[in-house]
Short mmCIF file of C-alpha atoms and ligand atoms in Angstrom, two decimals:
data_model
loop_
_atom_site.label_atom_id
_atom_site.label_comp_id
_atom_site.label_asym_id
_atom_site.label_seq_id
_atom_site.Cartn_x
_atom_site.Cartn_y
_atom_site.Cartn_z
CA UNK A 1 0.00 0.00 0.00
CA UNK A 2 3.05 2.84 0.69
CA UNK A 3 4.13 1.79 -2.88
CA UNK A 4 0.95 2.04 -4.18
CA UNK A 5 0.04 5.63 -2.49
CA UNK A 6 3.27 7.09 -2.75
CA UNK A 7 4.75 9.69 -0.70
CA UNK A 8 1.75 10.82 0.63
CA UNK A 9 1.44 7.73 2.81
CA UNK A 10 2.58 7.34 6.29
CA UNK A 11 2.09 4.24 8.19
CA UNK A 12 0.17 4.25 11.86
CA UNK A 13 0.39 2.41 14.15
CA UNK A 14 -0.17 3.42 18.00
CA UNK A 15 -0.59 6.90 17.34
CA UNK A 16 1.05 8.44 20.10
CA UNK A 17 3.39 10.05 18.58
CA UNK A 18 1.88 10.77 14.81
CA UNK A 19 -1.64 11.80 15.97
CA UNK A 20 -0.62 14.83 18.57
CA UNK A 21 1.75 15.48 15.30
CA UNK A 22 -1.43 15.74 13.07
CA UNK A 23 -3.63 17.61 15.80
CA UNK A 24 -0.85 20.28 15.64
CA UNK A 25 -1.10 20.08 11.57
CA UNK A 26 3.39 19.34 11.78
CA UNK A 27 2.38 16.34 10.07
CA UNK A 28 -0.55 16.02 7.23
CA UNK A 29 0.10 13.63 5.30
CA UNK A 30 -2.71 12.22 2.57
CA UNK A 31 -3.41 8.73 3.44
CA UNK A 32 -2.66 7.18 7.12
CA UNK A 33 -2.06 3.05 6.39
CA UNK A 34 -3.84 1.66 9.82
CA UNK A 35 -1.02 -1.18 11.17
CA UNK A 36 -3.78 -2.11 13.73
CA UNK A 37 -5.63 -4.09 11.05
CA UNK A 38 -2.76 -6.48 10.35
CA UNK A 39 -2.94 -9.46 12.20
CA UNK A 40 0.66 -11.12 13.84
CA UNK A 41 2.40 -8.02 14.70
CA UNK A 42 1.80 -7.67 18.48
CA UNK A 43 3.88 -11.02 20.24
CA UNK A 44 6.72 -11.39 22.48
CA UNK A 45 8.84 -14.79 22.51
CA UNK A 46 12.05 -16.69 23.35
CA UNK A 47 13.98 -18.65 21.25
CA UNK A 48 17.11 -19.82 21.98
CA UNK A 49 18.51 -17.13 23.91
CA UNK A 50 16.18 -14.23 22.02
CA UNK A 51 13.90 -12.27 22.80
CA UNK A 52 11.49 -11.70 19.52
CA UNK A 53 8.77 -8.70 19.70
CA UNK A 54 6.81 -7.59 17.48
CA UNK A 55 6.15 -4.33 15.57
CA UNK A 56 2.98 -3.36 17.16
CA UNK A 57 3.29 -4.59 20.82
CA UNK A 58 2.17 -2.30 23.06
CA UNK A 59 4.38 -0.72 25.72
CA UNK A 60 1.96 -1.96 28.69
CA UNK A 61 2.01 -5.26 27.21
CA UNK A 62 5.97 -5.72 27.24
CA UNK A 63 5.83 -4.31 30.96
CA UNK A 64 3.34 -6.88 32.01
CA UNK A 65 5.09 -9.71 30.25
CA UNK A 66 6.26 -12.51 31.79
CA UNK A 67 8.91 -13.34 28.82
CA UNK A 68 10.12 -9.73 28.74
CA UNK A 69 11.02 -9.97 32.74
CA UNK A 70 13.97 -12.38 31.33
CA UNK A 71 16.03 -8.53 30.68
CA UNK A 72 14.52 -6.89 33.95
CA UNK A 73 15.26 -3.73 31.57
CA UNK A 74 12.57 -3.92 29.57
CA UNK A 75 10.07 -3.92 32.14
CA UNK A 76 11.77 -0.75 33.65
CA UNK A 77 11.44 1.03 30.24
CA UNK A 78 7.98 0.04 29.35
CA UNK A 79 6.79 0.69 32.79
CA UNK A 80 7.61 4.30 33.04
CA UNK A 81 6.64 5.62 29.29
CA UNK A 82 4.36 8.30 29.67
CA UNK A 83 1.00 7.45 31.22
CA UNK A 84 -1.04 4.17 31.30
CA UNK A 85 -3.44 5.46 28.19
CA UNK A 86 -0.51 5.89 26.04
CA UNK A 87 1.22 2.25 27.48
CA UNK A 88 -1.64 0.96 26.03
CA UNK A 89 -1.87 2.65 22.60
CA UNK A 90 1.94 3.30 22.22
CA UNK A 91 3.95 0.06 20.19
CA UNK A 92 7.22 -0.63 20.22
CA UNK A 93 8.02 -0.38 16.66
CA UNK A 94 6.52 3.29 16.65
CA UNK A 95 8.58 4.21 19.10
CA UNK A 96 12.12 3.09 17.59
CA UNK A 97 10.66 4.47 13.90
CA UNK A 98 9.89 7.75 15.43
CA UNK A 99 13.72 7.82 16.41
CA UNK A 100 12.72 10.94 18.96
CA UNK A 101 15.73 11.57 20.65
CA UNK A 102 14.04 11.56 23.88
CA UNK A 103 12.28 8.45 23.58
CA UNK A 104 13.29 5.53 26.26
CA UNK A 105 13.57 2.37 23.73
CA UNK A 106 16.40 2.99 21.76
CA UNK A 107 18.47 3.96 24.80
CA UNK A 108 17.34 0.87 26.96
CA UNK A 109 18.14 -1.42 23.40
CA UNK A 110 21.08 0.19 22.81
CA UNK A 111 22.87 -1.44 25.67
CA UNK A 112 21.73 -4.82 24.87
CA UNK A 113 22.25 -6.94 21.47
CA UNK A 114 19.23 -5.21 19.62
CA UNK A 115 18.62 -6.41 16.08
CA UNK A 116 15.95 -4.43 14.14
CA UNK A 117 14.40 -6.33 11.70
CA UNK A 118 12.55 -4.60 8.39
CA UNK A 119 10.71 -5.45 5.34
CA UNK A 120 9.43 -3.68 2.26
CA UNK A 121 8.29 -4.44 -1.10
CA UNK A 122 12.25 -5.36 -1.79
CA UNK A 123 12.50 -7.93 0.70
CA UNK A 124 14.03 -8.05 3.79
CA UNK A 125 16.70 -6.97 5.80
CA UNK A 126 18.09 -6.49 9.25
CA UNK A 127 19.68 -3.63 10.81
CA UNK A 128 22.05 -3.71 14.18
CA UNK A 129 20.28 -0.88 16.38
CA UNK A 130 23.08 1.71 16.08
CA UNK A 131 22.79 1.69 12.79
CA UNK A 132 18.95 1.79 12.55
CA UNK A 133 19.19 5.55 14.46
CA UNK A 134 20.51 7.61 12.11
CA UNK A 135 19.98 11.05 13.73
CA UNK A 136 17.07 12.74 15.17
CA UNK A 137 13.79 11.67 14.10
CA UNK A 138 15.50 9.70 11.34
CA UNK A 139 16.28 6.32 11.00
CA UNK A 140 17.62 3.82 8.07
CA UNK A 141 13.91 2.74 7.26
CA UNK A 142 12.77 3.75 3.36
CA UNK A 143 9.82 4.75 2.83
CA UNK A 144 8.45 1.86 1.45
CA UNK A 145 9.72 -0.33 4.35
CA UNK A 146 8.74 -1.21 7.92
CA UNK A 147 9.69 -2.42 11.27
CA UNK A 148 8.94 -6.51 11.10
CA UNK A 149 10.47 -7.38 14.24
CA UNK A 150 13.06 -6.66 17.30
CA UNK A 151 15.12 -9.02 18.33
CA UNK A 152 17.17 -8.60 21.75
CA UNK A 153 19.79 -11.39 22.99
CA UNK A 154 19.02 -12.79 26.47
CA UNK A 155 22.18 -11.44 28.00
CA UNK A 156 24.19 -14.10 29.88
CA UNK A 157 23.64 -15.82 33.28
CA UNK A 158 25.64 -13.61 35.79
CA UNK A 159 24.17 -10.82 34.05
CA UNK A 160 22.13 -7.53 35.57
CA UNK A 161 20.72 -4.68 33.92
CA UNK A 162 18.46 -1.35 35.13
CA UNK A 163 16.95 1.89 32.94
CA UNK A 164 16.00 4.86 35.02
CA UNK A 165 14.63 7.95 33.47
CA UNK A 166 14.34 10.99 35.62
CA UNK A 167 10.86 13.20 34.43
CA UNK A 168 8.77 15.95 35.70
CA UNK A 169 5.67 14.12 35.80
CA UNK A 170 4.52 11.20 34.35
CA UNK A 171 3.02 12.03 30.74
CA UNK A 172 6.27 13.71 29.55
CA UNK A 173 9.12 12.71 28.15
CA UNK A 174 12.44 12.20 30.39
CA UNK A 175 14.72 15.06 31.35
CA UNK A 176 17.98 12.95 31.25
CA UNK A 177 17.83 8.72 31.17
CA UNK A 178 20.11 5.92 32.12
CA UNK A 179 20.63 2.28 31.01
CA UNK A 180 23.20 0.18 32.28
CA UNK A 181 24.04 -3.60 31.31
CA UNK A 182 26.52 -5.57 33.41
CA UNK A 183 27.46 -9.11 33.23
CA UNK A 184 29.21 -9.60 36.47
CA UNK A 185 32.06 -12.51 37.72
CA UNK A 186 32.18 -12.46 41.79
CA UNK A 187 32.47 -8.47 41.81
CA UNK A 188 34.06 -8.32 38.74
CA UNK A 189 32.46 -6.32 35.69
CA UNK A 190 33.03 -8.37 32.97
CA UNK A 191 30.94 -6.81 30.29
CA UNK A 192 29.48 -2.93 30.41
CA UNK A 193 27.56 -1.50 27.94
CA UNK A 194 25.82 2.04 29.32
CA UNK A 195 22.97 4.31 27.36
CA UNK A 196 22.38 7.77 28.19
CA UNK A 197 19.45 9.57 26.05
CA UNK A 198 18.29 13.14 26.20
CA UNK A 199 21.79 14.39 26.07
CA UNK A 200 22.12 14.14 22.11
CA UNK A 201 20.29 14.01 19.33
CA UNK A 202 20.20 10.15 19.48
CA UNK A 203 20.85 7.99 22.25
CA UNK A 204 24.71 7.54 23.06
CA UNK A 205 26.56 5.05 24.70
CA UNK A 206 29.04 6.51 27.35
CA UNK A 207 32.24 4.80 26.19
CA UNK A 208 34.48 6.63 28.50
CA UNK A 209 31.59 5.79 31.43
CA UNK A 210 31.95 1.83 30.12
CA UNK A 211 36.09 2.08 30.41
CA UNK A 212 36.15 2.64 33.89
CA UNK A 213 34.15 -0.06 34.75
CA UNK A 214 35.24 -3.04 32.14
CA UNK A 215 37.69 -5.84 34.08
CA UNK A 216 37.41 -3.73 37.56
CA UNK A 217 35.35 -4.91 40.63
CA UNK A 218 32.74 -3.01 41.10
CA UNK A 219 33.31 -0.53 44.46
CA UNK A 220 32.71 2.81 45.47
CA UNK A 221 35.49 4.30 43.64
CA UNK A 222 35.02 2.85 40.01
CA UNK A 223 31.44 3.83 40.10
CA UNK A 224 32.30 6.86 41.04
CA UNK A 225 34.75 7.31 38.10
CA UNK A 226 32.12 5.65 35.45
CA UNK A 227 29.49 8.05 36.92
CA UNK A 228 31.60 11.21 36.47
CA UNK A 229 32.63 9.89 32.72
CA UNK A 230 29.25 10.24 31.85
CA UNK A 231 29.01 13.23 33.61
CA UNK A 232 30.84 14.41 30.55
CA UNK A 233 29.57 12.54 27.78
CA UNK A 234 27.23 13.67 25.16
CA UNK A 235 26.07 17.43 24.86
CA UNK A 236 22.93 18.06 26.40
CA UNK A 237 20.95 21.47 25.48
CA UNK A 238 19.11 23.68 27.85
CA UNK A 239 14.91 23.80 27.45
CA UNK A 240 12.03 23.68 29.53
CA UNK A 241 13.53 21.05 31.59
CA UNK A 242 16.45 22.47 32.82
CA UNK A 243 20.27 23.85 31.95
CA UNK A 244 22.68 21.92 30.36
CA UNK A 245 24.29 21.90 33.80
CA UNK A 246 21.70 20.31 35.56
CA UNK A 247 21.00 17.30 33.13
CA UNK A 248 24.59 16.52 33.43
CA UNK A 249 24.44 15.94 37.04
CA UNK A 250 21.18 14.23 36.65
CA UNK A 251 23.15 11.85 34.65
CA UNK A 252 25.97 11.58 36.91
CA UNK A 253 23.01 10.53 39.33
CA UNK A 254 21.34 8.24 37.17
CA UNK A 255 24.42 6.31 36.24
CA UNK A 256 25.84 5.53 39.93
CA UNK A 257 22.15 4.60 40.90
CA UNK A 258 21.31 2.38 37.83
CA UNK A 259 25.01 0.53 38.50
CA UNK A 260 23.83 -0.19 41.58
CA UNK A 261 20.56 -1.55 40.65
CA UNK A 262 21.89 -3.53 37.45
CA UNK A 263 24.95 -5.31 40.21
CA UNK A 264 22.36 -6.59 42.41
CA UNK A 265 20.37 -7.78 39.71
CA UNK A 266 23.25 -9.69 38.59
CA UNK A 267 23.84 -11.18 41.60
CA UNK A 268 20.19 -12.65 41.30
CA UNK A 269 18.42 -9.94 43.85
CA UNK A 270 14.72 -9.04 42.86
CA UNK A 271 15.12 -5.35 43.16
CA UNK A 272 12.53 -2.78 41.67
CA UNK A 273 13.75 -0.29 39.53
CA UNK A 274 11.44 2.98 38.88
CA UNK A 275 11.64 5.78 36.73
CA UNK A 276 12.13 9.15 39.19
CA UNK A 277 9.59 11.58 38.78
CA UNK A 278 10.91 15.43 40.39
C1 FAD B 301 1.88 12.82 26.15
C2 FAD B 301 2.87 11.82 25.62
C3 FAD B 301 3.94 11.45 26.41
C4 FAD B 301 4.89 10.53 25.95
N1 FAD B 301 5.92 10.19 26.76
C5 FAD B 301 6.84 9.31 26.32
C6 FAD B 301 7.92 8.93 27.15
O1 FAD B 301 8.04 9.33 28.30
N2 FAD B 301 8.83 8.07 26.62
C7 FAD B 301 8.71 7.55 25.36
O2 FAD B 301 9.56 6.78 24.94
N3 FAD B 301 7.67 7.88 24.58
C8 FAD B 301 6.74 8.73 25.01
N4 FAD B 301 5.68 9.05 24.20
C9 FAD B 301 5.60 8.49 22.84
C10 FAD B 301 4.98 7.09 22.85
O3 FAD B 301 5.86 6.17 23.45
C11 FAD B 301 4.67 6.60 21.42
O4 FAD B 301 3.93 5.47 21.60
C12 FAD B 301 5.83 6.22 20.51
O5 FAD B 301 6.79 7.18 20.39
C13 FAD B 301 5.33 6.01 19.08
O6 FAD B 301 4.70 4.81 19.00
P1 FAD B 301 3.29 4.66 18.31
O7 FAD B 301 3.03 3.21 18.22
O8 FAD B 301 2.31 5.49 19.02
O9 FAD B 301 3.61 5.21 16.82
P2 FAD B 301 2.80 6.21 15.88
O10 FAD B 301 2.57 7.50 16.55
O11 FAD B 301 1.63 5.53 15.29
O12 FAD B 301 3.90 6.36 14.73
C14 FAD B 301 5.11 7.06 14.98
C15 FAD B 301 5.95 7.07 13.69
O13 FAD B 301 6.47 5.79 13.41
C16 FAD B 301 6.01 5.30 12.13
N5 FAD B 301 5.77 3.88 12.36
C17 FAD B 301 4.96 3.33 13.30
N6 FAD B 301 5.07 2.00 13.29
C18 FAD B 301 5.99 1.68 12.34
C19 FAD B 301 6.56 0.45 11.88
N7 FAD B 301 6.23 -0.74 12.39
N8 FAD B 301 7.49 0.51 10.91
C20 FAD B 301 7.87 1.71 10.38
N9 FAD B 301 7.37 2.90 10.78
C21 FAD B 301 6.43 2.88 11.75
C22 FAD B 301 4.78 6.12 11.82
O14 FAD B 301 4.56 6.22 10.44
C23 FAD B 301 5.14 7.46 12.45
O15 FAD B 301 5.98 8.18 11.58
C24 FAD B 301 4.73 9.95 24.66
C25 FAD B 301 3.63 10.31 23.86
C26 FAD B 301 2.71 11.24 24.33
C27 FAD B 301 1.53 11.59 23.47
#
């Protein structure tokens, strides 16, 4: 059907994102192709050591699903988009093809093995999450083509993870986020992989952040150095939600607490992990 109606065509699917974009008349385009009428696109599953969701799964379904509990991540990221209304309107797929840079998927998937998966009237293809977000609001996705799938590895036993966002109130967007992924031996950080969003025009990972962590045992004094490093990653602008200034130290905050979280949670503690609201 995009081939068929041309550029004038622009796929929906949860709306949460296009239809405030239409009520504002940013967006107008000629014919809306409805992605709620094709059947198989909402489904979470595990196979062999992946985590396979669909396009058009819902936010509030991944946080009450049992399968998606597997990366305690996702549940931490679904859980705290917006409000329960758009949880249960908003999709997954919308959400990485809207490539906002203050959206909370691509920075939770960025620190875990995200494939996104795409087809179009050309076939199909698959696209390693970094290279899916191109910039802001843009991704590698042609017109004709669409989000099929996402497919996240089950990280390794021994492995923790946590994604905190830090907002005003619920139904808005974060102020600064934070994921961390740690696969852990004894006290030992093995593996690091750590996502800030809001500070960029995509989500980042905090290389120098990762670097002070990777091979060390995990104690007051690396976190502290991985939580300053991303203190001074990325270049976040000053708006409505504060100064530059301030989101860097939210980050700095973010990062020490969601290392914390992510440890335990490698050590095989239940522990809650909530977005912060001010
Ligand atoms: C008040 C409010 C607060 C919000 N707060 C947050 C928040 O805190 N964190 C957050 O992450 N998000 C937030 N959102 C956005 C919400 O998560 C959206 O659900 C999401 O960004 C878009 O998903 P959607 O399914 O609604 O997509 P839609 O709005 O239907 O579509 C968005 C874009 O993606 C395209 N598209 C949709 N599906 C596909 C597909 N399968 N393949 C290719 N292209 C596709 C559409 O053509 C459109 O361009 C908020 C939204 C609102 C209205």
């Amino acid at each position: 059907m995009l081939r068929q109606l041309g550029a004038g065509a622009k796929l929906l699917a949860g709306g949460q994102s296009l239809v405030p974009l239409l009520k504002l008349r940013f967006a107008s385009p000629e014919h809306l192709v409805d992605l709620n009428f094709v059947s198989g696109t909402s489904f979470i599953q595990e196979n062999g050591g992946t985590l396979r969701v669909g396009p058009m799964t819902r936010h509030a379904e991944i946080e009450n699903s049992s399968l998606a509990r597997t990366i305690p991540m996702l549940r931490d990221c679904a859980a705290g988009i917006a409000d329960v209304q758009i949880r249960n309107r908003g999709t997954i797929g919308g959400s990485l093809a809207e490539a906002d840079p203050s959206g909370d998927w691509a920075n939770a998937l960025l620190t875990l093995e995200t494939t996104i998966h795409c087809m179009g009237p050309n076939g199909r293809r698959a696209i390693a999450l970094n290279d899916f977000v191109k910039d802001a609001y843009t991704t590698a996705l042609a017109h004709e083509e669409l989000v099929s799938e996402v497919e996240v590895k089950v990280p390794p036993r021994g492995s923790g993870g946590a994604y905190l966002a830090f907002k005003r109130s619920a139904p808005v967007y974060p102020s600064a986020s934070v994921a961390v992924q740690l696969t852990m031996t004894g006290d030992v950080c093995q593996h690091v992989a750590i996502g800030l969003g809001c500070v960029g025009l995509t989500a980042i990972r905090a290389t120098d952040a990762e670097a002070q962590l990777w091979g060390k045992e995990l104690n007051e004094k690396t976190i502290a150095a991985a939580s300053e490093a991303a203190r001074a990653a990325g270049d976040p602008q000053p708006d409505m939600r504060g100064s530059a200034e301030y989101k860097r130290q939210l980050i700095a905050a973010l990062v020490r607490r969601a290392i914390g979280i992510a440890a335990r949670r490698a050590r095989g503690e239940q522990v809650e992990g909530a977005h912060l609201y001010a």
